[in-house]
PDB file of C-alpha atoms in Angstrom:
ATOM      1  CA  UNK A   9      89.554   7.960 -38.563  1.00 80.00           C
ATOM      2  CA  UNK A  10      92.586   7.376 -36.427  1.00 91.00           C
ATOM      3  CA  UNK A  11      92.956   4.254 -34.349  1.00 95.00           C
ATOM      4  CA  UNK A  12      95.507   2.769 -31.987  1.00 97.00           C
ATOM      5  CA  UNK A  13      98.210   0.592 -33.412  1.00 98.00           C
ATOM      6  CA  UNK A  14     101.019  -1.447 -31.915  1.00 98.00           C
ATOM      7  CA  UNK A  15     104.135  -2.610 -33.737  1.00 97.00           C
ATOM      8  CA  UNK A  16     106.553  -5.012 -32.000  1.00 97.00           C
ATOM      9  CA  UNK A  17     109.995  -5.369 -33.504  1.00 95.00           C
ATOM     10  CA  UNK A  18     113.075  -7.421 -32.927  1.00 94.00           C
ATOM     11  CA  UNK A  19     116.522  -6.790 -34.472  1.00 93.00           C
ATOM     12  CA  UNK A  20     115.445  -4.191 -36.981  1.00 92.00           C
ATOM     13  CA  UNK A  21     117.793  -1.740 -38.654  1.00 92.00           C
ATOM     14  CA  UNK A  22     118.220   1.596 -36.794  1.00 92.00           C
ATOM     15  CA  UNK A  23     116.620   3.639 -39.590  1.00 92.00           C
ATOM     16  CA  UNK A  24     113.427   1.606 -39.433  1.00 92.00           C
ATOM     17  CA  UNK A  25     113.060   2.322 -35.618  1.00 93.00           C
ATOM     18  CA  UNK A  26     113.762   6.006 -36.374  1.00 93.00           C
ATOM     19  CA  UNK A  27     111.005   6.110 -39.024  1.00 92.00           C
ATOM     20  CA  UNK A  28     108.594   4.425 -36.544  1.00 95.00           C
ATOM     21  CA  UNK A  29     109.461   6.847 -33.721  1.00 95.00           C
ATOM     22  CA  UNK A  30     108.422   9.843 -35.855  1.00 95.00           C
ATOM     23  CA  UNK A  31     104.820   8.648 -35.638  1.00 96.00           C
ATOM     24  CA  UNK A  32     104.653   6.357 -32.612  1.00 97.00           C
ATOM     25  CA  UNK A  33     106.121   6.298 -29.076  1.00 98.00           C
ATOM     26  CA  UNK A  34     108.486   3.546 -27.924  1.00 97.00           C
ATOM     27  CA  UNK A  35     107.473   2.730 -24.306  1.00 97.00           C
ATOM     28  CA  UNK A  36     109.987  -0.116 -24.181  1.00 97.00           C
ATOM     29  CA  UNK A  37     112.677  -1.245 -26.663  1.00 95.00           C
ATOM     30  CA  UNK A  38     111.129  -2.529 -29.879  1.00 96.00           C
ATOM     31  CA  UNK A  39     107.522  -1.751 -28.941  1.00 98.00           C
ATOM     32  CA  UNK A  40     105.951   1.129 -30.850  1.00 98.00           C
ATOM     33  CA  UNK A  41     102.429   2.368 -29.932  1.00 98.00           C
ATOM     34  CA  UNK A  42     100.335   5.267 -31.178  1.00 97.00           C
ATOM     35  CA  UNK A  43      97.141   6.494 -32.741  1.00 98.00           C
ATOM     36  CA  UNK A  44      97.379   7.029 -36.492  1.00 97.00           C
ATOM     37  CA  UNK A  45      95.104   6.849 -39.534  1.00 97.00           C
ATOM     38  CA  UNK A  46      94.794   3.700 -41.549  1.00 96.00           C
ATOM     39  CA  UNK A  47      96.805   5.305 -44.442  1.00 96.00           C
ATOM     40  CA  UNK A  48      99.692   6.215 -42.119  1.00 96.00           C
ATOM     41  CA  UNK A  49      99.541   2.711 -40.500  1.00 97.00           C
ATOM     42  CA  UNK A  50      99.771   1.023 -43.958  1.00 97.00           C
ATOM     43  CA  UNK A  51     102.652   3.306 -45.036  1.00 95.00           C
ATOM     44  CA  UNK A  52     104.561   2.587 -41.843  1.00 95.00           C
ATOM     45  CA  UNK A  53     104.015  -1.133 -42.218  1.00 96.00           C
ATOM     46  CA  UNK A  54     105.217  -1.056 -45.875  1.00 96.00           C
ATOM     47  CA  UNK A  55     108.423   0.636 -44.659  1.00 93.00           C
ATOM     48  CA  UNK A  56     108.900  -1.893 -41.878  1.00 94.00           C
ATOM     49  CA  UNK A  57     108.132  -4.981 -43.981  1.00 94.00           C
ATOM     50  CA  UNK A  58     110.357  -3.838 -46.838  1.00 94.00           C
ATOM     51  CA  UNK A  59     113.335  -2.997 -44.571  1.00 93.00           C
ATOM     52  CA  UNK A  60     113.119  -5.741 -41.961  1.00 91.00           C
ATOM     53  CA  UNK A  61     116.439  -7.350 -42.844  1.00 87.00           C
ATOM     54  CA  UNK A  62     117.185 -10.237 -40.420  1.00 89.00           C
ATOM     55  CA  UNK A  63     114.669  -8.917 -37.904  1.00 92.00           C
ATOM     56  CA  UNK A  64     111.009  -9.484 -37.365  1.00 93.00           C
ATOM     57  CA  UNK A  65     107.938  -7.369 -36.748  1.00 95.00           C
ATOM     58  CA  UNK A  66     104.312  -7.749 -35.731  1.00 95.00           C
ATOM     59  CA  UNK A  67     101.579  -5.172 -36.346  1.00 97.00           C
ATOM     60  CA  UNK A  68      98.308  -5.320 -34.417  1.00 97.00           C
ATOM     61  CA  UNK A  69      95.530  -2.890 -35.180  1.00 97.00           C
ATOM     62  CA  UNK A  70      91.740  -2.578 -34.733  1.00 96.00           C
ATOM     63  CA  UNK A  71      89.635  -4.289 -37.425  1.00 95.00           C
ATOM     64  CA  UNK A  72      86.000  -5.175 -37.956  1.00 94.00           C
ATOM     65  CA  UNK A  73      86.505  -8.858 -37.094  1.00 92.00           C
ATOM     66  CA  UNK A  74      85.117 -11.188 -34.402  1.00 93.00           C
ATOM     67  CA  UNK A  75      88.342 -10.618 -32.409  1.00 95.00           C
ATOM     68  CA  UNK A  76      88.258  -6.851 -32.916  1.00 95.00           C
ATOM     69  CA  UNK A  77      91.741  -6.674 -34.253  1.00 95.00           C
ATOM     70  CA  UNK A  78      93.982  -7.864 -37.069  1.00 95.00           C
ATOM     71  CA  UNK A  79      97.629  -9.006 -37.129  1.00 94.00           C
ATOM     72  CA  UNK A  80     100.297  -8.739 -39.749  1.00 94.00           C
ATOM     73  CA  UNK A  81     103.811 -10.169 -39.481  1.00 92.00           C
ATOM     74  CA  UNK A  82     107.102  -9.802 -41.409  1.00 93.00           C
ATOM     75  CA  UNK A  83     110.523 -11.376 -41.161  1.00 90.00           C
ATOM     76  CA  UNK A  84     111.882 -14.684 -40.037  1.00 82.00           C
ATOM     77  CA  UNK A  85     109.850 -16.114 -37.182  1.00 76.00           C
ATOM     78  CA  UNK A  86     108.658 -19.329 -35.671  1.00 80.00           C
ATOM     79  CA  UNK A  87     105.053 -18.135 -35.162  1.00 84.00           C
ATOM     80  CA  UNK A  88     102.771 -17.679 -38.146  1.00 85.00           C
ATOM     81  CA  UNK A  89      99.367 -16.076 -38.267  1.00 88.00           C
ATOM     82  CA  UNK A  90      96.746 -18.393 -39.824  1.00 89.00           C
ATOM     83  CA  UNK A  91      93.068 -17.845 -40.518  1.00 90.00           C
ATOM     84  CA  UNK A  92      90.750 -20.383 -38.919  1.00 91.00           C
ATOM     85  CA  UNK A  93      87.125 -19.765 -39.809  1.00 89.00           C
ATOM     86  CA  UNK A  94      87.569 -16.007 -39.593  1.00 87.00           C
ATOM     87  CA  UNK A  95      89.751 -16.055 -36.448  1.00 92.00           C
ATOM     88  CA  UNK A  96      93.425 -15.212 -36.582  1.00 91.00           C
ATOM     89  CA  UNK A  97      95.397 -17.826 -34.627  1.00 92.00           C
ATOM     90  CA  UNK A  98      99.110 -18.448 -34.096  1.00 89.00           C
ATOM     91  CA  UNK A  99     100.708 -21.526 -35.536  1.00 91.00           C
ATOM     92  CA  UNK A 100     104.139 -22.560 -34.331  1.00 88.00           C
ATOM     93  CA  UNK A 101     106.440 -23.794 -37.069  1.00 83.00           C
ATOM     94  CA  UNK A 102     109.050 -26.446 -36.454  1.00 78.00           C
ATOM     95  CA  UNK A 103     112.611 -25.088 -36.511  1.00 67.00           C
ATOM     96  CA  UNK A 104     115.736 -26.692 -37.701  1.00 57.00           C
ATOM     97  CA  UNK A 105     119.347 -25.672 -38.336  1.00 54.00           C
ATOM     98  CA  UNK A 106     118.631 -25.005 -42.022  1.00 53.00           C
ATOM     99  CA  UNK A 107     115.164 -23.381 -41.616  1.00 51.00           C
ATOM    100  CA  UNK A 108     115.346 -20.053 -43.414  1.00 50.00           C
ATOM    101  CA  UNK A 109     111.629 -19.447 -44.037  1.00 50.00           C
ATOM    102  CA  UNK A 110     110.953 -15.787 -44.478  1.00 52.00           C
ATOM    103  CA  UNK A 111     107.459 -14.625 -45.397  1.00 51.00           C
ATOM    104  CA  UNK A 112     105.116 -11.750 -44.773  1.00 54.00           C
ATOM    105  CA  UNK A 113     101.633 -12.540 -43.681  1.00 55.00           C
ATOM    106  CA  UNK A 114      98.740 -11.346 -45.749  1.00 55.00           C
ATOM    107  CA  UNK A 115      96.150  -8.985 -44.423  1.00 56.00           C
ATOM    108  CA  UNK A 116      93.330 -11.015 -42.946  1.00 51.00           C
ATOM    109  CA  UNK A 117      90.074  -9.108 -42.445  1.00 47.00           C
TER     110      UNK A 117
END
């Protein structure tokens, strides 16, 4: 069953934005919104997270959780999604001149 998804991107390669715009609309720069199946959503996210380069991306989609949605992130960022007793919360990481942490968040359902 199709559901609404939102992908927010910053400083991604042009080909990644092109791939996203085939399936989703871009109402403002870097924000992609649409209604797709879970399979298409997961394929789009694998393309984005594998090709993020120096950019960053956040995927928000409906899920059977207390909050009603799930978040995934990829790329270098200061905010990290953490699980706190089944709730997804945002943790701010300290930044420094040599901070090069780059991770992709796991799926939390």
